[in-house]
XYZ file of C-alpha atoms in Angstrom:
739
model
C 159.362 192.764 84.995
C 160.033 196.435 86.138
C 157.778 197.681 88.792
C 154.486 199.510 87.613
C 151.372 200.716 89.052
C 148.410 202.684 87.472
C 146.196 205.917 86.980
C 142.118 206.249 86.974
C 140.439 209.389 87.228
C 136.708 211.102 86.498
C 136.958 214.070 83.903
C 134.170 216.640 84.124
C 133.199 220.101 83.112
C 134.965 222.612 85.535
C 131.385 225.254 85.191
C 128.463 222.709 84.868
C 130.059 219.351 86.622
C 128.845 217.909 83.664
C 131.020 214.217 82.826
C 132.968 214.336 79.329
C 132.503 211.193 77.708
C 135.414 210.269 74.666
C 138.554 212.415 76.085
C 141.732 211.658 75.204
C 143.792 210.961 77.888
C 147.581 210.835 77.308
C 150.380 210.127 79.423
C 153.103 212.707 78.173
C 156.433 211.125 77.124
C 155.000 207.476 76.403
C 152.972 206.053 73.992
C 150.559 204.887 77.117
C 146.779 206.813 77.116
C 142.890 205.684 77.409
C 140.082 207.794 76.319
C 137.235 208.418 78.789
C 133.887 206.318 78.759
C 130.196 206.849 78.975
C 130.907 208.011 82.732
C 133.429 210.229 81.928
C 135.796 207.789 83.782
C 139.277 206.255 82.823
C 141.743 203.501 83.389
C 145.318 203.428 82.330
C 147.251 200.285 83.701
C 151.234 199.125 83.595
C 152.260 202.756 84.066
C 156.448 202.758 84.640
C 157.304 204.213 88.251
C 158.190 207.597 87.612
C 156.650 211.149 87.643
C 154.574 212.299 84.391
C 152.036 214.659 83.091
C 148.925 213.808 81.876
C 147.142 215.627 79.218
C 143.535 215.323 78.586
C 141.745 216.864 75.446
C 138.973 217.252 73.327
C 137.190 219.144 71.161
C 135.590 222.577 72.556
C 137.813 222.310 75.914
C 140.830 223.823 76.962
C 144.015 221.009 77.033
C 144.255 220.483 80.213
C 147.953 218.733 81.314
C 147.825 217.926 85.196
C 151.649 218.533 86.201
C 153.863 215.884 88.277
C 151.661 212.749 88.642
C 153.838 210.390 90.806
C 153.022 206.848 89.930
C 154.909 204.382 92.367
C 155.111 200.267 92.310
C 152.226 198.147 92.453
C 150.330 201.554 93.379
C 147.342 203.501 92.019
C 146.555 207.110 91.685
C 142.941 208.777 91.247
C 143.098 212.366 89.543
C 140.055 214.118 89.017
C 140.249 216.340 85.697
C 138.380 219.770 84.921
C 138.226 220.984 81.452
C 137.104 224.637 80.532
C 135.073 225.029 77.523
C 136.319 227.336 74.641
C 134.351 229.190 71.904
C 135.578 227.053 68.571
C 136.530 229.468 65.181
C 136.213 226.412 62.580
C 137.755 228.872 60.160
C 141.068 229.039 61.926
C 143.051 226.047 63.793
C 144.037 227.330 67.339
C 146.840 225.767 69.777
C 144.820 226.033 73.030
C 147.399 226.427 76.038
C 147.433 223.876 79.069
C 145.178 225.184 81.582
C 146.628 228.434 83.900
C 147.417 228.503 87.588
C 144.338 230.448 88.257
C 141.712 229.474 90.929
C 139.233 232.237 90.559
C 135.851 231.408 89.616
C 132.479 233.737 89.959
C 131.991 231.989 93.780
C 135.963 233.210 94.727
C 136.197 235.896 92.270
C 139.632 237.558 93.737
C 141.904 237.055 96.722
C 141.975 233.110 96.510
C 145.078 230.335 96.716
C 145.242 226.802 96.332
C 147.887 224.476 96.970
C 147.545 221.476 95.261
C 148.215 218.041 96.809
C 152.244 217.754 96.508
C 152.736 221.093 96.993
C 150.272 221.043 100.015
C 152.333 217.848 101.802
C 155.046 219.284 101.454
C 155.123 222.554 103.018
C 152.766 221.209 105.387
C 155.006 218.462 106.485
C 156.646 218.050 110.082
C 153.535 219.190 111.588
C 151.296 217.649 109.202
C 149.208 220.562 109.371
C 146.947 222.292 105.875
C 145.974 225.546 108.088
C 149.952 226.193 108.562
C 150.621 225.578 104.974
C 148.052 227.933 103.791
C 149.265 230.456 106.371
C 152.081 231.248 103.942
C 149.632 232.826 101.682
C 149.330 236.573 101.290
C 147.328 238.338 104.023
C 147.449 236.089 106.372
C 149.400 237.190 109.659
C 151.959 234.695 111.933
C 150.945 232.898 115.072
C 152.560 231.201 117.836
C 154.656 227.932 116.632
C 152.530 225.928 119.238
C 149.025 227.251 117.193
C 147.618 227.286 113.445
C 145.340 230.263 113.993
C 144.457 232.188 110.702
C 144.098 235.561 111.428
C 143.385 237.019 107.811
C 143.718 240.643 106.777
C 142.996 241.609 110.664
C 140.563 239.346 111.390
C 140.051 237.290 114.254
C 140.201 233.641 114.134
C 136.539 233.351 114.509
C 135.744 235.193 111.392
C 136.979 232.476 109.075
C 134.556 229.516 107.285
C 136.004 225.973 107.308
C 134.628 223.823 104.623
C 135.573 220.303 104.011
C 134.035 218.565 100.811
C 131.276 221.339 100.515
C 130.558 221.030 104.041
C 131.036 223.326 106.774
C 132.483 222.282 110.193
C 132.843 225.080 113.079
C 136.941 223.929 113.055
C 139.145 221.003 112.141
C 141.730 221.871 114.957
C 142.368 220.158 117.914
C 142.446 222.470 121.143
C 140.272 224.949 119.575
C 138.994 228.315 121.099
C 135.379 227.300 121.369
C 134.061 229.686 118.351
C 137.350 230.096 116.433
C 137.935 228.266 113.429
C 141.361 227.093 114.402
C 144.048 225.661 117.384
C 147.057 223.788 117.603
C 147.211 221.641 115.061
C 144.376 219.952 112.242
C 142.583 216.807 113.087
C 142.634 215.897 109.275
C 145.410 214.044 108.255
C 147.612 216.134 105.450
C 147.921 212.839 103.487
C 143.810 212.598 102.802
C 143.730 215.921 101.290
C 143.330 216.015 97.710
C 143.452 220.381 97.497
C 143.448 223.363 100.089
C 142.342 226.916 98.777
C 142.381 229.761 100.790
C 139.957 232.502 100.039
C 141.078 235.733 102.050
C 138.393 238.526 100.938
C 136.039 238.954 98.416
C 134.284 235.582 98.102
C 130.998 234.944 96.153
C 127.470 235.179 97.675
C 127.305 231.260 98.230
C 129.726 231.628 101.517
C 128.504 233.692 104.210
C 128.024 234.068 108.244
C 131.683 235.154 108.216
C 133.610 238.286 107.586
C 136.845 237.546 106.598
C 138.001 234.317 105.066
C 137.104 230.748 103.701
C 139.415 227.497 103.645
C 138.403 225.266 101.134
C 139.614 221.528 101.877
C 138.740 218.802 99.619
C 139.273 214.961 100.736
C 140.474 212.905 97.824
C 138.445 210.105 96.628
C 139.417 206.799 97.866
C 140.951 204.191 95.407
C 138.211 201.563 94.082
C 140.436 198.953 92.290
C 141.756 196.701 95.689
C 142.331 197.461 99.756
C 145.366 199.415 100.509
C 146.979 199.671 104.108
C 149.031 202.778 105.222
C 150.430 202.526 108.939
C 152.355 205.778 109.849
C 154.317 206.447 112.979
C 156.291 210.071 114.291
C 157.344 211.443 117.166
C 154.222 212.793 117.881
C 151.533 210.243 116.881
C 150.659 206.593 115.194
C 148.021 206.174 112.703
C 146.686 203.893 109.976
C 145.031 205.005 106.688
C 143.391 201.881 104.687
C 140.459 202.580 101.880
C 139.354 200.145 99.059
C 136.189 199.631 96.852
C 132.593 198.663 98.276
C 130.333 196.867 96.097
C 128.103 198.403 93.587
C 131.069 200.520 92.480
C 131.886 202.315 95.758
C 134.864 202.887 97.469
C 135.779 204.110 101.411
C 138.455 205.538 103.324
C 139.313 205.413 106.718
C 141.646 206.987 108.874
C 142.451 207.153 112.877
C 145.402 208.776 114.918
C 146.637 208.728 118.035
C 149.239 211.149 119.689
C 152.059 210.133 122.314
C 153.522 213.300 123.387
C 154.722 212.725 126.826
C 158.674 212.789 126.101
C 158.265 215.804 123.735
C 156.805 218.010 126.677
C 159.079 215.945 129.515
C 161.801 217.452 126.815
C 160.741 220.818 126.721
C 160.155 221.233 130.759
C 156.172 220.918 130.426
C 154.091 220.428 133.212
C 151.429 219.469 131.328
C 150.982 216.527 128.600
C 148.352 216.913 125.723
C 146.650 213.537 124.240
C 143.829 213.810 121.256
C 142.528 210.987 119.186
C 141.091 211.651 115.520
C 139.655 209.413 112.728
C 137.896 210.884 109.156
C 135.878 208.214 107.172
C 134.442 209.137 103.654
C 132.595 206.476 101.306
C 131.588 207.221 97.457
C 128.765 205.730 95.328
C 128.025 206.478 91.927
C 124.696 205.807 90.609
C 124.786 205.667 87.037
C 126.669 208.283 85.298
C 124.752 211.701 86.391
C 124.311 211.103 90.433
C 126.579 210.508 92.705
C 126.368 209.835 97.012
C 129.093 210.405 99.652
C 129.291 210.356 103.191
C 131.817 212.572 105.146
C 132.172 211.654 108.643
C 135.220 213.074 110.694
C 135.835 213.401 115.017
C 138.410 214.453 117.223
C 139.025 213.590 121.138
C 141.114 216.063 122.950
C 142.478 216.850 126.511
C 145.654 217.407 129.138
C 146.884 215.917 131.809
C 148.567 217.896 134.546
C 151.825 217.520 136.709
C 150.842 219.953 139.410
C 153.631 217.866 141.776
C 156.197 220.879 141.547
C 155.634 224.775 142.444
C 157.492 225.727 138.993
C 154.307 223.145 137.392
C 151.844 224.668 139.370
C 152.838 228.154 138.899
C 153.465 227.501 134.762
C 150.264 225.319 134.468
C 148.199 228.858 136.280
C 149.063 230.829 133.077
C 147.200 228.670 130.727
C 143.120 227.748 130.070
C 142.941 224.075 129.654
C 140.085 222.363 127.903
C 139.033 219.158 127.278
C 136.888 218.959 124.404
C 135.283 216.521 121.451
C 134.496 217.548 118.467
C 132.091 215.109 115.847
C 130.880 215.525 111.959
C 128.839 213.487 109.913
C 127.470 214.632 106.466
C 125.963 213.276 103.363
C 125.723 214.611 99.907
C 123.473 213.916 96.842
C 125.156 215.054 93.805
C 123.422 215.212 90.102
C 124.736 216.505 87.352
C 122.188 217.098 84.227
C 122.883 219.002 80.609
C 123.278 222.782 81.745
C 124.209 221.961 85.384
C 124.424 220.623 88.547
C 122.261 220.434 92.273
C 123.750 219.024 95.328
C 121.762 218.223 98.259
C 123.453 217.758 101.789
C 122.565 217.217 105.408
C 124.751 217.997 108.340
C 125.361 217.106 112.064
C 127.854 218.496 114.154
C 128.322 218.769 117.802
C 131.503 220.422 120.249
C 131.952 219.807 123.587
C 134.260 221.610 126.097
C 135.258 221.512 129.245
C 137.042 224.381 130.361
C 139.267 225.186 133.826
C 141.700 227.541 134.837
C 143.655 227.138 138.274
C 145.780 229.443 140.469
C 148.827 228.243 141.716
C 147.529 226.903 144.979
C 144.968 224.949 142.591
C 142.146 226.454 143.207
C 139.853 227.534 140.685
C 139.969 231.109 138.710
C 137.840 230.152 135.804
C 135.225 226.759 135.035
C 133.071 226.420 131.944
C 131.401 223.961 129.836
C 129.145 223.600 126.735
C 127.539 221.204 124.337
C 126.696 223.380 120.787
C 125.365 220.743 118.319
C 123.980 221.803 115.145
C 121.421 220.154 112.652
C 121.777 221.594 108.933
C 120.470 220.792 105.277
C 121.838 223.020 102.173
C 120.736 223.090 97.913
C 122.597 224.166 95.979
C 122.789 224.240 91.940
C 124.247 225.727 88.940
C 122.953 226.488 85.604
C 124.776 226.858 82.463
C 123.327 229.435 80.032
C 124.919 229.411 76.685
C 128.681 229.363 76.966
C 128.843 233.043 78.474
C 126.607 233.129 81.429
C 125.522 230.869 84.429
C 123.209 231.125 87.205
C 123.781 230.149 90.829
C 121.347 230.041 93.639
C 121.151 227.762 96.818
C 119.879 227.970 100.324
C 120.470 226.235 103.684
C 118.811 225.964 107.195
C 120.417 225.192 110.513
C 119.223 224.290 113.510
C 121.189 225.378 117.154
C 120.892 223.134 120.325
C 123.614 225.299 122.602
C 124.010 224.948 126.288
C 126.346 226.488 128.585
C 127.748 227.444 131.848
C 130.716 230.175 132.845
C 131.813 230.502 136.539
C 134.704 233.400 136.030
C 136.158 234.052 139.536
C 138.938 235.528 138.083
C 138.853 239.112 140.285
C 141.274 240.805 141.843
C 144.653 238.897 142.900
C 144.200 236.073 140.056
C 144.502 238.864 137.426
C 147.560 238.719 135.009
C 149.062 242.054 134.364
C 146.982 243.760 136.522
C 144.298 243.644 134.185
C 140.905 244.158 135.825
C 138.362 241.388 134.824
C 134.649 241.285 135.383
C 133.523 238.225 137.900
C 130.450 236.787 136.421
C 128.298 233.496 136.511
C 125.723 231.939 134.114
C 124.326 229.608 132.443
C 121.917 228.835 128.924
C 120.290 226.504 127.648
C 118.745 227.876 123.663
C 117.694 226.429 120.582
C 117.602 228.819 117.505
C 117.184 229.124 113.508
C 119.252 229.985 110.583
C 118.845 230.171 107.301
C 120.181 231.543 104.427
C 119.410 231.882 100.744
C 121.446 233.205 97.618
C 121.383 233.946 94.132
C 124.012 234.743 91.551
C 124.651 235.300 87.977
C 127.951 235.217 86.039
C 128.101 236.636 82.625
C 130.778 237.340 80.384
C 131.402 239.717 77.502
C 134.200 239.407 75.537
C 137.462 239.682 77.426
C 135.046 241.013 80.652
C 133.440 238.499 83.182
C 131.058 240.636 85.731
C 129.130 238.253 88.768
C 126.528 240.224 90.738
C 125.179 238.216 93.870
C 122.823 238.747 96.502
C 122.845 236.999 99.693
C 120.212 237.005 102.513
C 121.023 235.403 106.259
C 117.978 235.248 109.227
C 119.222 235.159 112.356
C 115.987 233.970 115.148
C 118.525 234.201 118.282
C 119.371 237.846 117.250
C 115.789 239.237 116.907
C 114.137 237.415 113.719
C 116.223 239.887 111.697
C 116.720 239.323 108.068
C 120.622 240.833 106.535
C 121.264 241.263 103.304
C 124.692 241.013 101.832
C 124.872 242.289 97.759
C 128.233 241.148 96.113
C 129.821 242.548 92.559
C 133.019 241.130 90.616
C 134.598 242.189 87.555
C 137.343 239.655 85.807
C 139.340 241.395 82.751
C 141.598 239.789 80.538
C 143.282 242.716 78.957
C 145.801 240.229 77.132
C 146.624 236.543 76.960
C 147.671 235.952 80.614
C 147.403 239.268 82.249
C 143.800 239.504 84.206
C 142.984 242.639 86.091
C 140.325 241.642 89.145
C 138.272 243.643 91.588
C 135.359 242.758 94.030
C 133.228 244.592 96.502
C 130.437 243.585 98.990
C 129.083 243.173 102.301
C 129.497 240.328 104.753
C 127.897 239.724 108.141
C 128.659 237.259 110.616
C 126.400 236.418 113.752
C 127.162 236.579 117.284
C 128.916 233.319 119.435
C 126.327 231.646 121.116
C 129.035 231.741 124.013
C 128.639 235.351 124.336
C 125.028 234.724 125.686
C 126.425 232.125 128.180
C 127.590 234.587 131.433
C 125.252 237.284 131.389
C 121.524 237.706 129.967
C 122.213 241.082 128.667
C 124.412 240.300 125.819
C 121.328 238.028 124.143
C 120.457 241.632 122.614
C 123.579 241.389 120.309
C 123.228 241.481 116.405
C 125.414 240.399 113.934
C 128.185 242.763 113.436
C 129.711 243.261 109.046
C 132.360 243.908 107.481
C 132.573 245.825 103.675
C 135.469 244.059 101.126
C 136.823 246.444 98.622
C 139.472 244.685 96.576
C 141.626 245.465 93.778
C 144.581 243.895 92.142
C 146.117 241.772 89.180
C 147.680 238.550 87.998
C 150.528 237.511 85.399
C 150.638 234.325 84.194
C 154.209 233.555 83.031
C 154.131 230.254 81.054
C 151.993 227.710 82.273
C 152.894 227.066 85.965
C 154.037 230.645 87.429
C 151.831 233.062 88.572
C 152.387 236.228 90.176
C 150.007 238.773 91.466
C 149.584 241.512 93.488
C 146.250 242.694 95.280
C 145.252 246.112 97.378
C 142.453 245.774 99.522
C 140.286 247.524 102.279
C 137.972 246.219 104.578
C 135.573 248.271 107.428
C 133.516 246.768 110.378
C 131.059 247.597 111.634
C 128.347 247.098 114.565
C 131.495 244.752 116.347
C 130.480 243.603 120.050
C 132.351 245.939 122.149
C 132.886 245.793 126.080
C 130.512 248.255 128.692
C 133.034 247.320 131.641
C 136.777 247.109 129.620
C 136.134 249.882 127.730
C 139.198 249.277 124.950
C 138.422 245.980 124.727
C 136.472 245.038 121.161
C 135.720 241.535 120.664
C 137.566 241.411 117.547
C 140.782 241.371 119.690
C 140.160 237.792 120.886
C 139.979 234.031 120.219
C 143.436 233.903 119.621
C 145.522 231.301 121.441
C 144.422 228.931 124.169
C 142.788 232.227 125.883
C 142.507 232.425 129.506
C 143.525 234.725 132.427
C 146.267 235.882 129.341
C 143.528 237.575 127.313
C 141.562 238.410 130.558
C 138.986 235.502 129.611
C 137.443 238.001 127.230
C 136.637 235.262 124.164
C 134.207 234.287 126.939
C 132.321 237.056 126.707
C 132.080 237.584 130.546
C 131.685 241.268 129.961
C 128.143 242.819 128.991
C 128.444 243.621 125.198
C 126.848 246.050 123.159
C 127.242 246.441 118.952
C 128.911 249.631 119.075
C 132.633 248.980 117.674
C 134.512 249.458 114.824
C 138.093 248.603 112.604
C 139.141 249.072 109.300
C 142.305 247.120 107.743
C 143.934 247.719 104.409
C 146.868 246.491 102.830
C 148.795 245.659 99.936
C 150.167 241.820 99.204
C 152.580 240.943 96.295
C 152.266 237.086 95.639
C 154.516 234.522 93.307
C 153.946 230.831 92.828
C 155.731 228.609 90.600
C 153.986 225.388 90.559
C 155.660 221.357 90.438
C 155.633 220.946 86.790
C 158.155 219.558 83.822
C 160.495 221.543 86.280
C 160.858 219.021 89.445
C 160.653 222.062 92.294
C 157.819 224.718 93.838
C 158.047 227.956 95.161
C 156.003 230.440 96.848
C 156.833 234.070 97.818
C 154.301 236.327 99.699
C 154.917 240.039 100.945
C 151.809 241.359 102.598
C 151.829 245.217 104.199
C 149.324 245.912 105.894
C 147.811 248.196 109.077
C 144.533 246.756 111.291
C 142.972 249.464 113.730
C 139.874 248.806 116.062
C 137.942 251.124 118.092
C 136.253 250.504 121.065
C 133.329 252.061 123.499
C 136.201 254.424 124.405
C 136.539 255.996 120.747
C 140.372 255.500 121.004
C 141.851 253.532 117.395
C 143.757 251.386 118.554
C 146.051 248.545 116.178
C 144.569 245.448 116.272
C 145.949 242.537 118.798
C 146.934 240.856 115.724
C 148.541 243.817 113.570
C 151.356 242.537 112.078
C 152.451 245.638 109.191
C 154.798 243.377 107.488
C 154.668 239.407 106.792
C 157.457 237.741 104.188
C 156.923 233.990 103.662
C 159.459 231.565 100.853
C 158.389 228.305 100.406
C 160.869 225.904 98.259
C 160.756 222.281 97.569
C 162.900 220.406 95.369
C 162.307 216.150 94.280
C 165.128 214.725 93.215
C 164.525 211.989 90.863
C 161.917 209.423 92.372
C 163.576 208.995 95.739
C 164.696 212.808 97.527
C 163.000 215.306 98.485
C 163.901 218.627 99.657
C 162.241 221.280 101.420
C 162.322 224.779 103.314
C 159.892 227.507 104.522
C 161.110 230.955 105.786
C 159.083 233.405 107.441
C 159.805 237.214 108.619
C 156.901 239.119 110.728
C 156.835 242.290 112.072
C 155.700 242.561 116.139
C 152.164 242.747 117.544
C 151.028 244.781 119.663
C 149.941 244.545 123.541
C 149.671 246.345 126.644
C 152.863 246.742 129.025
C 152.735 245.414 132.721
C 152.239 248.258 135.190
C 150.032 250.398 132.872
C 146.485 251.249 133.460
C 144.779 248.899 130.693
C 142.554 251.737 129.342
C 145.084 253.690 128.925
C 148.082 251.202 127.974
C 146.358 249.118 125.947
C 148.107 248.044 122.563
C 150.540 250.977 122.885
C 153.272 248.898 122.842
C 154.720 246.489 119.760
C 156.905 243.678 120.884
C 160.476 243.167 117.467
C 159.742 241.679 114.528
C 160.839 237.804 113.990
C 161.817 235.499 111.918
C 162.259 231.642 111.548
C 163.522 228.733 109.126
C 161.927 225.280 108.633
C 163.926 222.329 106.871
C 163.069 218.872 105.794
C 163.892 215.601 103.852
C 162.330 213.127 102.904
C 163.052 209.827 101.018
C 161.293 207.070 99.553
C 161.865 203.436 98.631
C 159.822 201.497 96.268
C 158.884 197.504 96.533
C 157.531 195.340 94.777
C 153.865 195.789 96.138
C 154.986 197.927 99.080
C 156.657 201.116 99.769
C 158.454 202.819 102.833
C 157.993 206.701 103.290
C 160.646 208.640 105.874
C 161.128 211.851 106.619
C 163.021 214.297 108.772
C 161.539 218.026 109.543
C 163.235 220.445 111.206
C 161.202 223.573 112.739
C 163.286 226.886 113.747
C 166.296 225.605 112.475
C 168.089 227.596 114.405
C 166.691 227.646 117.477
C 165.973 231.382 117.314
C 163.282 231.796 120.930
C 160.483 233.850 119.286
C 159.697 237.437 120.883
C 156.349 237.288 122.591
C 155.107 239.533 125.132
C 156.535 238.951 128.680
C 154.008 237.986 130.988
C 154.379 239.218 134.810
C 153.110 236.715 137.589
C 151.126 239.260 139.594
C 151.695 235.978 142.630
C 155.452 235.592 142.525
C 156.624 238.644 141.338
C 158.994 237.106 138.349
C 158.471 238.026 134.858
C 157.856 234.829 132.383
C 159.072 235.176 129.217
C 157.534 232.437 126.504
C 158.830 230.640 123.967
C 160.154 227.575 122.122
C 163.460 227.149 120.004
C 164.454 224.146 117.743
C 161.538 221.671 117.391
C 162.688 218.551 115.611
C 160.312 215.572 114.000
C 160.429 212.300 112.287
C 158.380 209.905 110.680
C 158.008 206.794 108.683
C 154.932 205.211 106.608
C 154.416 201.999 105.219
C 152.161 201.282 102.005
C 151.152 198.122 100.667
């Protein structure tokens, strides 16, 4: 008998979250199908191996088609499917087109880009990182090959909000820079993510305490029919995923990984070896047809082994800030669906521990630091539908911060890199503080126009018990079928990093800084699987913390990379800081996305032109350290039958500013720009399906033509030599087994 698999899922209302019973679910091109039960669920057994489109339809909703569902031998596919309501005219029969590509919603009305699972897996293959996949989206500056920093529309990586299954996390990256949302590579396995989206600005009132972007990751639900195991191994790590049913109709997913980078770093001649361990747990438990409890836990432990036996390695290691760190987060969420909407209640705990060190070539310490950051939080969100044209959303959150930190900076004088004068300081802090927030948002459709207005209030105890109000307004106008115009304006606030309070008590008078977003754009849908979009934006920063010691320095220019002496330890807040910096970022973005569909290929083209400037206390408007006037990104993928997959990514990006060696920093800061750069990645994947198990393999080559990235030269004051960093070609392989 030919090998077969199964497809199950749940069908729900896109706006209210209500389950949709009695919907018809059909696998197009076959005679196989099912109807959803009273809980909105369906199960289709005996599906032939292959790639299919799954159609869901019911009167009163737009017909939805889930493209490119891949069914494998003895394997199970789970599909959450959202339907959008339509107003029926019973006097005239109307054929409703499948759901379009647009991910816009009242919560994310503009500047939103989404990667479904298949495209996400293909684009992120190699380094297994959803943040690197999202870096191809318009408005994102390209960063070093060893970092996944998201620099969105001129902002720093500390300005991004990371949301995983509705829970806010400080970071999901190994070797993160403290206070930044990004690091070297994600500690969430790409295979576990159902979808990833990036809002580059203009997001709704639900999201706050960040001024640039929102990254939203959805972890797929575990399968609930039987247990499966997936061991995997690549050139850099080994791991195991397992999932299956729990008593009472629930399900659980477990994942664990461990790196082994010794040989890789020896080949490249590094004097250090990073090592990491990470894990994830997700459990789901339905309670009747209207309630659901989910549990999410993630964690990571990172560290470095230094090989300081040779003079060359000691000199190499003296250029870098090393940090051992551990991160853990756990959350419980209860979601209740009622007739006209839903409500969710969540409680979360996060903890991040860091131990920093940077030594000079004689192994004497230049900088040491440590911190322990714990957050206890609770959040309530609700949405109510008012007829078919309006919706009301609101919520509130409260967070208890428990932060301990210590910093000892000994880096002044001869240890300075590129002759920058670095403050010598030490300090510690032990603080607890509350943050709370509440928001209201109303959306109403009048004919082809949808208007959304929201107001968010954030209260920060640690900055003088002040309340900050942030209004948001957006408009979406459907001028014809398949053509939409969009606009958004809003104010966003962000609290200062508690790490900046550590070195000097002077910084404990800092208040939140802010940004005003103005965005206009449009999108055209070409068929059900092609989206063409263009947007223009302007973002103005105000009250940004800036240095009294180094009057050219604004904190927006810190936080990318590993930090340390390369940026004068500035990201740790060792300077005396005041809220007197400002900035402006403006740009135009063009975007084309072709999704996987009946044609077995996908494609992405993004072109961004922007300029970002910041003004610190010296009053001079200088280019941002992350300013890249032009970025171009292309991704293409092709599925050949059921067994082969080919893909490529190309990036071009203009050079960023830097301060040339030997110049006075106040005059020469960010006065020179490195040259532009480009790189090409390729990958090939091959799958074998057998009765009861499957073998997956891939080969990925980053920087195929071995082009060394253009980076600012580093002058070694002690050795008197100039070091030009950069990696060349990076090949990797991977093998996994599913059974």
